[in-house]
Amino acid sequence: MPDRFIDPAVQRPVTLKSIAKQLGVSVTTVARSLKDGHKISAETVRLVRETAEDLGYVRNLDGLRLRTGRTMSILAFLGASADDEIGDADSVGILAGIHRRLAGTDYTVRAVPVIPGVDILPELANAVRMRQADGVIIDHTRPQDERVDYLRESGMPFVTFGRTDTSTDHAFFDLDNHDAAFKSTRSLIDLGYKRIAIIGSDPSFRFVQDRLEGYRHALTAARLPFDPALALNVERQPRLIRAATSRLVAEARPDAFLCENELYLIPTIAGVRDAGAKPLDDYGFSLRSTNNLAEYLALRVTSAHYSRESAGWNLADLLLRQIGGAAPKCLQTIAKTDLRHFNL
C-alpha cells in the first residue's frame, strides 16, 4: 500500500508543481490558495485545497525552516501543581487555547511544566541559546522578574501571562485581578458577610498583590476595616491550605472566604468543615474561576470567571503577532472577569 503522503499515480512526494499541473493553474495560484487565498477566487481556493487533500499534500516544513531561519515552534513555560490529590487544569486549558490559535498555521507548541519553587531560568536560557523556538510564553510573573529581564535582553519574542513592573516594555496578557477581587469581595459584602478572609498563594506574585489590593479596596468602599489576620498566604498544596484554613477559622473567626481559584476553594471548604465552628452553609465563598465547579457545591458561592482557553488563545495570538514584527508595546491586553452567582 503506498504511503498516504505520496501521490499514488507517480509515487513521488506531492508538490505545489504537481498540484498545479493536475489543475492546469500556476504554482503561484496553488501557493496562494493553500496559504491565505489572497487575490484568488473562492472557487479556485476550494478546488486547490480539495485536490491537495486528495493527493495527500503535506507542506515541507523543513524547507520552510531553511528558507526563513525559523523553528516554527513556540515554547510555553506554564505553572503546574505538584499535587496529585485535586489536580490543576489551568495549564491544560491554556494549552487548549494555544492549540486553537495555532490551528491553520505552521506553528506547533511545546509545553514545559513549571513546578512551584523550581527555578526555570537555566532551562529557559538554554532553550534560547539553542534556538529551540521562535517565541516563548511564561506565566506567574513577579513585579521584578528575572525571566522577563533575560528574555528582553536576549531579543527572543515573548509574552507573559501577567504583568511586571516593566510591563510597558514587553507584551503581556493579563486578567484584571484587582477588579476581580473587588467584585468578588463586594458580592460577599452584599450577601451580608463582614469578616471576609482572603486566601492565596505566594505574595511575591503580581496577581496575588493585585488581588489583595482589590480586596482591600472593596472593604474600604463598604467602610469595613482591613484585618491582617484575615489575609492568609499559603503554598499551593491542598493539605497545607486545609490545615491553615482550619486554624484561621479558630483564631480569626471569618464568616466568608475569598479564594484564589478552584485549587484553593476545595481545601478551604474542607478546612472550614474541620474547624466545626458553625454549619458549613452559614459561610460564604468566592473565587476567581475558570469553570463552573461552584454550581455543583451546595454552598453560597460567587466567582469572577474567565476562560483559561481564551487566555491561551490570546497569549498565542500576541506571540504570533510579535514574531510577525509587531512592536511589544502594542501587544498588551488586560481582560475583565464576569461575576457569577451559584446557589444563592
mmCIF file of N, CA, C and O in Angstrom, residues 137-221:
data_model
loop_
_atom_site.group_PDB
_atom_site.id
_atom_site.type_symbol
_atom_site.label_atom_id
_atom_site.label_comp_id
_atom_site.label_asym_id
_atom_site.label_seq_id
_atom_site.Cartn_x
_atom_site.Cartn_y
_atom_site.Cartn_z
ATOM 1 N N ILE A 137 6.281 31.758 25.888
ATOM 2 C CA ILE A 137 5.198 32.194 26.773
ATOM 3 C C ILE A 137 5.566 31.790 28.190
ATOM 4 O O ILE A 137 5.970 30.645 28.422
ATOM 5 N N ILE A 138 5.450 32.706 29.150
ATOM 6 C CA ILE A 138 5.674 32.371 30.554
ATOM 7 C C ILE A 138 4.518 32.927 31.380
ATOM 8 O O ILE A 138 3.865 33.897 30.998
ATOM 9 N N ASP A 139 4.248 32.292 32.535
ATOM 10 C CA ASP A 139 3.170 32.765 33.400
ATOM 11 C C ASP A 139 3.682 32.968 34.822
ATOM 12 O O ASP A 139 4.879 32.873 35.095
ATOM 13 N N HIS A 140 2.771 33.270 35.753
ATOM 14 C CA HIS A 140 3.094 33.510 37.159
ATOM 15 C C HIS A 140 4.241 34.521 37.303
ATOM 16 O O HIS A 140 5.305 34.235 37.850
ATOM 17 N N THR A 141 4.008 35.710 36.782
ATOM 18 C CA THR A 141 5.028 36.751 36.814
ATOM 19 C C THR A 141 5.128 37.406 38.186
ATOM 20 O O THR A 141 4.167 37.443 38.951
ATOM 21 N N ARG A 142 6.305 37.930 38.455
ATOM 22 C CA ARG A 142 6.555 38.732 39.656
ATOM 23 C C ARG A 142 6.845 40.169 39.225
ATOM 24 O O ARG A 142 7.251 40.406 38.086
ATOM 25 N N PRO A 143 6.655 41.154 40.130
ATOM 26 C CA PRO A 143 6.930 42.550 39.752
ATOM 27 C C PRO A 143 8.340 42.734 39.177
ATOM 28 O O PRO A 143 8.530 43.404 38.175
ATOM 29 N N GLN A 144 9.321 42.129 39.837
ATOM 30 C CA GLN A 144 10.686 42.110 39.318
ATOM 31 C C GLN A 144 10.975 40.672 38.904
ATOM 32 O O GLN A 144 11.218 39.811 39.749
ATOM 33 N N ASP A 145 10.927 40.403 37.621
ATOM 34 C CA ASP A 145 11.011 39.031 37.137
ATOM 35 C C ASP A 145 12.269 38.841 36.292
ATOM 36 O O ASP A 145 12.398 39.411 35.207
ATOM 37 N N GLU A 146 13.179 38.014 36.797
ATOM 38 C CA GLU A 146 14.454 37.827 36.098
ATOM 39 C C GLU A 146 14.271 37.116 34.763
ATOM 40 O O GLU A 146 15.077 37.292 33.840
ATOM 41 N N ARG A 147 13.211 36.332 34.615
ATOM 42 C CA ARG A 147 12.946 35.685 33.331
ATOM 43 C C ARG A 147 12.633 36.730 32.267
ATOM 44 O O ARG A 147 13.093 36.636 31.118
ATOM 45 N N VAL A 148 11.841 37.726 32.649
ATOM 46 C CA VAL A 148 11.491 38.806 31.725
ATOM 47 C C VAL A 148 12.736 39.601 31.356
ATOM 48 O O VAL A 148 12.954 39.947 30.186
ATOM 49 N N ASP A 149 13.569 39.906 32.352
ATOM 50 C CA ASP A 149 14.807 40.649 32.087
ATOM 51 C C ASP A 149 15.681 39.889 31.097
ATOM 52 O O ASP A 149 16.238 40.478 30.158
ATOM 53 N N TYR A 150 15.812 38.587 31.305
ATOM 54 C CA TYR A 150 16.652 37.782 30.421
ATOM 55 C C TYR A 150 16.097 37.756 28.997
ATOM 56 O O TYR A 150 16.832 37.952 28.021
ATOM 57 N N LEU A 151 14.799 37.500 28.871
ATOM 58 C CA LEU A 151 14.202 37.407 27.531
ATOM 59 C C LEU A 151 14.292 38.735 26.794
ATOM 60 O O LEU A 151 14.531 38.767 25.579
ATOM 61 N N ARG A 152 14.105 39.830 27.505
ATOM 62 C CA ARG A 152 14.203 41.140 26.859
ATOM 63 C C ARG A 152 15.610 41.356 26.317
ATOM 64 O O ARG A 152 15.798 41.819 25.193
ATOM 65 N N GLU A 153 16.606 41.007 27.111
ATOM 66 C CA GLU A 153 17.995 41.203 26.690
ATOM 67 C C GLU A 153 18.384 40.245 25.562
ATOM 68 O O GLU A 153 19.212 40.580 24.711
ATOM 69 N N SER A 154 17.774 39.060 25.539
ATOM 70 C CA SER A 154 18.134 38.069 24.519
ATOM 71 C C SER A 154 17.575 38.410 23.145
ATOM 72 O O SER A 154 18.082 37.932 22.126
ATOM 73 N N GLY A 155 16.516 39.223 23.113
ATOM 74 C CA GLY A 155 15.875 39.546 21.843
ATOM 75 C C GLY A 155 14.856 38.511 21.389
ATOM 76 O O GLY A 155 14.251 38.650 20.324
ATOM 77 N N MET A 156 14.641 37.490 22.182
ATOM 78 C CA MET A 156 13.653 36.455 21.853
ATOM 79 C C MET A 156 12.245 37.015 22.042
ATOM 80 O O MET A 156 11.924 37.566 23.087
ATOM 81 N N PRO A 157 11.371 36.901 21.036
ATOM 82 C CA PRO A 157 9.976 37.327 21.232
ATOM 83 C C PRO A 157 9.342 36.545 22.384
ATOM 84 O O PRO A 157 9.527 35.325 22.479
ATOM 85 N N PHE A 158 8.611 37.233 23.245
ATOM 86 C CA PHE A 158 7.969 36.546 24.361
ATOM 87 C C PHE A 158 6.729 37.301 24.805
ATOM 88 O O PHE A 158 6.577 38.501 24.567
ATOM 89 N N VAL A 159 5.836 36.567 25.448
ATOM 90 C CA VAL A 159 4.615 37.121 26.014
ATOM 91 C C VAL A 159 4.462 36.553 27.420
ATOM 92 O O VAL A 159 4.705 35.361 27.640
ATOM 93 N N THR A 160 4.052 37.386 28.359
ATOM 94 C CA THR A 160 3.826 36.918 29.720
ATOM 95 C C THR A 160 2.335 36.852 30.017
ATOM 96 O O THR A 160 1.557 37.667 29.528
ATOM 97 N N PHE A 161 1.961 35.866 30.804
ATOM 98 C CA PHE A 161 0.607 35.810 31.358
ATOM 99 C C PHE A 161 0.709 36.481 32.715
ATOM 100 O O PHE A 161 1.051 35.853 33.706
ATOM 101 N N GLY A 162 0.446 37.771 32.735
ATOM 102 C CA GLY A 162 0.619 38.572 33.938
ATOM 103 C C GLY A 162 1.555 39.734 33.663
ATOM 104 O O GLY A 162 2.406 39.669 32.759
ATOM 105 N N ARG A 163 1.406 40.767 34.459
ATOM 106 C CA ARG A 163 2.223 41.964 34.293
ATOM 107 C C ARG A 163 3.421 41.970 35.237
ATOM 108 O O ARG A 163 3.498 41.175 36.174
ATOM 109 N N THR A 164 4.356 42.874 34.950
ATOM 110 C CA THR A 164 5.511 43.104 35.808
ATOM 111 C C THR A 164 5.651 44.611 36.009
ATOM 112 O O THR A 164 4.881 45.403 35.451
ATOM 113 N N ASP A 165 6.652 45.006 36.782
ATOM 114 C CA ASP A 165 6.899 46.439 36.959
ATOM 115 C C ASP A 165 7.453 47.077 35.691
ATOM 116 O O ASP A 165 7.518 48.304 35.583
ATOM 117 N N THR A 166 7.871 46.254 34.736
ATOM 118 C CA THR A 166 8.402 46.764 33.468
ATOM 119 C C THR A 166 7.484 46.388 32.310
ATOM 120 O O THR A 166 7.924 46.258 31.169
ATOM 121 N N SER A 167 6.195 46.239 32.600
ATOM 122 C CA SER A 167 5.255 45.785 31.575
ATOM 123 C C SER A 167 5.152 46.716 30.381
ATOM 124 O O SER A 167 4.753 46.291 29.291
ATOM 125 N N THR A 168 5.480 47.984 30.564
ATOM 126 C CA THR A 168 5.383 48.916 29.443
ATOM 127 C C THR A 168 6.333 48.541 28.315
ATOM 128 O O THR A 168 6.179 48.999 27.186
ATOM 129 N N ASP A 169 7.319 47.689 28.612
ATOM 130 C CA ASP A 169 8.334 47.341 27.630
ATOM 131 C C ASP A 169 8.126 45.980 26.976
ATOM 132 O O ASP A 169 8.902 45.612 26.090
ATOM 133 N N HIS A 170 7.149 45.216 27.416
ATOM 134 C CA HIS A 170 7.002 43.879 26.838
ATOM 135 C C HIS A 170 5.540 43.521 26.631
ATOM 136 O O HIS A 170 4.630 44.121 27.207
ATOM 137 N N ALA A 171 5.319 42.495 25.800
ATOM 138 C CA ALA A 171 3.965 42.032 25.502
ATOM 139 C C ALA A 171 3.434 41.217 26.674
ATOM 140 O O ALA A 171 4.166 40.449 27.297
ATOM 141 N N PHE A 172 2.147 41.369 26.957
ATOM 142 C CA PHE A 172 1.544 40.577 28.020
ATOM 143 C C PHE A 172 0.048 40.435 27.793
ATOM 144 O O PHE A 172 -0.589 41.242 27.127
ATOM 145 N N PHE A 173 -0.490 39.371 28.374
ATOM 146 C CA PHE A 173 -1.926 39.210 28.541
ATOM 147 C C PHE A 173 -2.158 39.011 30.025
ATOM 148 O O PHE A 173 -1.437 38.254 30.682
ATOM 149 N N ASP A 174 -3.157 39.692 30.563
ATOM 150 C CA ASP A 174 -3.414 39.563 31.994
ATOM 151 C C ASP A 174 -4.896 39.737 32.271
ATOM 152 O O ASP A 174 -5.627 40.354 31.483
ATOM 153 N N LEU A 175 -5.324 39.184 33.383
ATOM 154 C CA LEU A 175 -6.664 39.442 33.886
ATOM 155 C C LEU A 175 -6.592 40.641 34.816
ATOM 156 O O LEU A 175 -5.563 40.882 35.460
ATOM 157 N N ASP A 176 -7.680 41.374 34.911
ATOM 158 C CA ASP A 176 -7.739 42.481 35.855
ATOM 159 C C ASP A 176 -8.035 41.884 37.226
ATOM 160 O O ASP A 176 -9.185 41.814 37.670
ATOM 161 N N ASN A 177 -6.985 41.426 37.902
ATOM 162 C CA ASN A 177 -7.156 40.729 39.176
ATOM 163 C C ASN A 177 -7.617 41.663 40.284
ATOM 164 O O ASN A 177 -8.297 41.230 41.218
ATOM 165 N N HIS A 178 -7.260 42.935 40.199
ATOM 166 C CA HIS A 178 -7.762 43.919 41.161
ATOM 167 C C HIS A 178 -9.273 44.002 41.064
ATOM 168 O O HIS A 178 -9.993 43.921 42.076
ATOM 169 N N ASP A 179 -9.768 44.146 39.851
ATOM 170 C CA ASP A 179 -11.210 44.248 39.638
ATOM 171 C C ASP A 179 -11.920 42.948 40.014
ATOM 172 O O ASP A 179 -13.010 42.972 40.599
ATOM 173 N N ALA A 180 -11.312 41.803 39.684
ATOM 174 C CA ALA A 180 -11.922 40.512 40.004
ATOM 175 C C ALA A 180 -12.088 40.344 41.510
ATOM 176 O O ALA A 180 -13.143 39.913 41.994
ATOM 177 N N ALA A 181 -11.047 40.676 42.261
ATOM 178 C CA ALA A 181 -11.119 40.545 43.721
ATOM 179 C C ALA A 181 -12.088 41.561 44.315
ATOM 180 O O ALA A 181 -12.804 41.258 45.277
ATOM 181 N N PHE A 182 -12.113 42.763 43.739
ATOM 182 C CA PHE A 182 -13.047 43.776 44.220
ATOM 183 C C PHE A 182 -14.485 43.298 44.041
ATOM 184 O O PHE A 182 -15.297 43.370 44.972
ATOM 185 N N LYS A 183 -14.804 42.805 42.841
ATOM 186 C CA LYS A 183 -16.176 42.357 42.569
ATOM 187 C C LYS A 183 -16.553 41.173 43.448
ATOM 188 O O LYS A 183 -17.681 41.094 43.955
ATOM 189 N N SER A 184 -15.630 40.242 43.625
ATOM 190 C CA SER A 184 -15.924 39.063 44.435
ATOM 191 C C SER A 184 -16.142 39.445 45.896
ATOM 192 O O SER A 184 -17.077 38.956 46.547
ATOM 193 N N THR A 185 -15.274 40.312 46.417
ATOM 194 C CA THR A 185 -15.417 40.743 47.816
ATOM 195 C C THR A 185 -16.706 41.512 47.996
ATOM 196 O O THR A 185 -17.449 41.296 48.978
ATOM 197 N N ARG A 186 -16.994 42.374 47.058
ATOM 198 C CA ARG A 186 -18.223 43.161 47.159
ATOM 199 C C ARG A 186 -19.463 42.259 47.099
ATOM 200 O O ARG A 186 -20.466 42.521 47.776
ATOM 201 N N SER A 187 -19.391 41.182 46.321
ATOM 202 C CA SER A 187 -20.534 40.267 46.238
ATOM 203 C C SER A 187 -20.788 39.592 47.580
ATOM 204 O O SER A 187 -21.947 39.357 47.962
ATOM 205 N N LEU A 188 -19.725 39.283 48.313
ATOM 206 C CA LEU A 188 -19.883 38.684 49.644
ATOM 207 C C LEU A 188 -20.414 39.709 50.645
ATOM 208 O O LEU A 188 -21.255 39.389 51.501
ATOM 209 N N ILE A 189 -19.935 40.937 50.532
ATOM 210 C CA ILE A 189 -20.434 42.008 51.407
ATOM 211 C C ILE A 189 -21.921 42.231 51.171
ATOM 212 O O ILE A 189 -22.708 42.383 52.119
ATOM 213 N N ASP A 190 -22.323 42.219 49.908
ATOM 214 C CA ASP A 190 -23.735 42.413 49.570
ATOM 215 C C ASP A 190 -24.611 41.287 50.124
ATOM 216 O O ASP A 190 -25.821 41.468 50.318
ATOM 217 N N LEU A 191 -24.016 40.121 50.365
ATOM 218 C CA LEU A 191 -24.765 38.999 50.944
ATOM 219 C C LEU A 191 -24.807 39.056 52.472
ATOM 220 O O LEU A 191 -25.391 38.175 53.110
ATOM 221 N N GLY A 192 -24.153 40.090 53.027
ATOM 222 C CA GLY A 192 -24.213 40.295 54.474
ATOM 223 C C GLY A 192 -22.985 39.860 55.244
ATOM 224 O O GLY A 192 -22.952 39.973 56.484
ATOM 225 N N TYR A 193 -21.961 39.400 54.564
ATOM 226 C CA TYR A 193 -20.744 38.965 55.267
ATOM 227 C C TYR A 193 -19.851 40.171 55.562
ATOM 228 O O TYR A 193 -19.709 41.079 54.740
ATOM 229 N N LYS A 194 -19.217 40.149 56.723
ATOM 230 C CA LYS A 194 -18.409 41.291 57.141
ATOM 231 C C LYS A 194 -16.970 40.925 57.497
ATOM 232 O O LYS A 194 -16.097 41.779 57.458
ATOM 233 N N ARG A 195 -16.731 39.678 57.879
ATOM 234 C CA ARG A 195 -15.355 39.247 58.193
ATOM 235 C C ARG A 195 -14.913 38.259 57.106
ATOM 236 O O ARG A 195 -14.977 37.045 57.267
ATOM 237 N N ILE A 196 -14.463 38.850 56.023
ATOM 238 C CA ILE A 196 -14.118 38.066 54.834
ATOM 239 C C ILE A 196 -12.612 37.817 54.812
ATOM 240 O O ILE A 196 -11.819 38.765 54.846
ATOM 241 N N ALA A 197 -12.237 36.562 54.767
ATOM 242 C CA ALA A 197 -10.821 36.193 54.684
ATOM 243 C C ALA A 197 -10.418 36.070 53.215
ATOM 244 O O ALA A 197 -11.214 35.648 52.371
ATOM 245 N N ILE A 198 -9.185 36.436 52.913
ATOM 246 C CA ILE A 198 -8.648 36.242 51.569
ATOM 247 C C ILE A 198 -7.528 35.221 51.652
ATOM 248 O O ILE A 198 -6.615 35.343 52.466
ATOM 249 N N ILE A 199 -7.621 34.182 50.821
ATOM 250 C CA ILE A 199 -6.670 33.081 50.864
ATOM 251 C C ILE A 199 -6.020 32.937 49.498
ATOM 252 O O ILE A 199 -6.711 32.757 48.485
ATOM 253 N N GLY A 200 -4.690 33.008 49.477
ATOM 254 C CA GLY A 200 -3.990 32.938 48.207
ATOM 255 C C GLY A 200 -2.592 32.386 48.353
ATOM 256 O O GLY A 200 -2.175 31.947 49.429
ATOM 257 N N SER A 201 -1.854 32.429 47.254
ATOM 258 C CA SER A 201 -0.523 31.816 47.202
ATOM 259 C C SER A 201 0.570 32.837 47.509
ATOM 260 O O SER A 201 0.346 33.821 48.222
ATOM 261 N N ASP A 202 1.724 32.604 46.968
ATOM 262 C CA ASP A 202 2.926 33.392 47.212
ATOM 263 C C ASP A 202 2.679 34.881 46.962
ATOM 264 O O ASP A 202 2.376 35.291 45.836
ATOM 265 N N PRO A 203 2.827 35.730 47.995
ATOM 266 C CA PRO A 203 2.554 37.167 47.817
ATOM 267 C C PRO A 203 3.558 37.878 46.929
ATOM 268 O O PRO A 203 3.371 39.052 46.611
ATOM 269 N N SER A 204 4.616 37.176 46.484
ATOM 270 C CA SER A 204 5.557 37.824 45.564
ATOM 271 C C SER A 204 5.043 37.826 44.130
ATOM 272 O O SER A 204 5.569 38.543 43.283
ATOM 273 N N PHE A 205 3.990 37.032 43.845
ATOM 274 C CA PHE A 205 3.395 37.053 42.515
ATOM 275 C C PHE A 205 2.597 38.336 42.330
ATOM 276 O O PHE A 205 1.871 38.776 43.232
ATOM 277 N N ARG A 206 2.682 38.907 41.146
ATOM 278 C CA ARG A 206 1.996 40.167 40.868
ATOM 279 C C ARG A 206 0.479 40.006 41.022
ATOM 280 O O ARG A 206 -0.194 40.874 41.585
ATOM 281 N N PHE A 207 -0.098 38.906 40.525
ATOM 282 C CA PHE A 207 -1.558 38.770 40.568
ATOM 283 C C PHE A 207 -2.059 38.628 42.003
ATOM 284 O O PHE A 207 -3.161 39.069 42.328
ATOM 285 N N VAL A 208 -1.247 38.039 42.885
ATOM 286 C CA VAL A 208 -1.633 37.922 44.295
ATOM 287 C C VAL A 208 -1.670 39.312 44.936
ATOM 288 O O VAL A 208 -2.577 39.628 45.708
ATOM 289 N N GLN A 209 -0.695 40.136 44.602
ATOM 290 C CA GLN A 209 -0.669 41.505 45.112
ATOM 291 C C GLN A 209 -1.867 42.304 44.608
ATOM 292 O O GLN A 209 -2.504 43.045 45.366
ATOM 293 N N ASP A 210 -2.187 42.133 43.322
ATOM 294 C CA ASP A 210 -3.332 42.847 42.744
ATOM 295 C C ASP A 210 -4.637 42.416 43.409
ATOM 296 O O ASP A 210 -5.534 43.236 43.654
ATOM 297 N N ARG A 211 -4.760 41.125 43.702
ATOM 298 C CA ARG A 211 -5.975 40.629 44.359
ATOM 299 C C ARG A 211 -6.120 41.209 45.769
ATOM 300 O O ARG A 211 -7.220 41.566 46.188
ATOM 301 N N LEU A 212 -5.031 41.295 46.475
ATOM 302 C CA LEU A 212 -5.091 41.861 47.820
ATOM 303 C C LEU A 212 -5.524 43.329 47.775
ATOM 304 O O LEU A 212 -6.342 43.774 48.595
ATOM 305 N N GLU A 213 -5.012 44.066 46.798
ATOM 306 C CA GLU A 213 -5.398 45.475 46.666
ATOM 307 C C GLU A 213 -6.886 45.600 46.332
ATOM 308 O O GLU A 213 -7.580 46.480 46.864
ATOM 309 N N GLY A 214 -7.390 44.746 45.442
ATOM 310 C CA GLY A 214 -8.810 44.781 45.104
ATOM 311 C C GLY A 214 -9.688 44.439 46.295
ATOM 312 O O GLY A 214 -10.753 45.045 46.501
ATOM 313 N N TYR A 215 -9.266 43.455 47.062
ATOM 314 C CA TYR A 215 -9.971 43.047 48.283
ATOM 315 C C TYR A 215 -10.041 44.209 49.277
ATOM 316 O O TYR A 215 -11.113 44.537 49.813
ATOM 317 N N ARG A 216 -8.907 44.857 49.504
ATOM 318 C CA ARG A 216 -8.863 45.985 50.457
ATOM 319 C C ARG A 216 -9.701 47.159 49.946
ATOM 320 O O ARG A 216 -10.346 47.859 50.733
ATOM 321 N N HIS A 217 -9.678 47.367 48.647
ATOM 322 C CA HIS A 217 -10.475 48.439 48.048
ATOM 323 C C HIS A 217 -11.958 48.222 48.317
ATOM 324 O O HIS A 217 -12.690 49.160 48.670
ATOM 325 N N ALA A 218 -12.413 46.969 48.171
ATOM 326 C CA ALA A 218 -13.826 46.653 48.403
ATOM 327 C C ALA A 218 -14.197 46.851 49.872
ATOM 328 O O ALA A 218 -15.288 47.355 50.190
ATOM 329 N N LEU A 219 -13.301 46.462 50.772
ATOM 330 C CA LEU A 219 -13.559 46.668 52.202
ATOM 331 C C LEU A 219 -13.671 48.153 52.519
ATOM 332 O O LEU A 219 -14.585 48.591 53.240
ATOM 333 N N THR A 220 -12.757 48.934 51.981
ATOM 334 C CA THR A 220 -12.771 50.369 52.224
ATOM 335 C C THR A 220 -14.046 51.003 51.682
ATOM 336 O O THR A 220 -14.657 51.855 52.345
ATOM 337 N N ALA A 221 -14.452 50.593 50.476
ATOM 338 C CA ALA A 221 -15.671 51.144 49.873
ATOM 339 C C ALA A 221 -16.902 50.837 50.717
ATOM 340 O O ALA A 221 -17.864 51.609 50.732
#
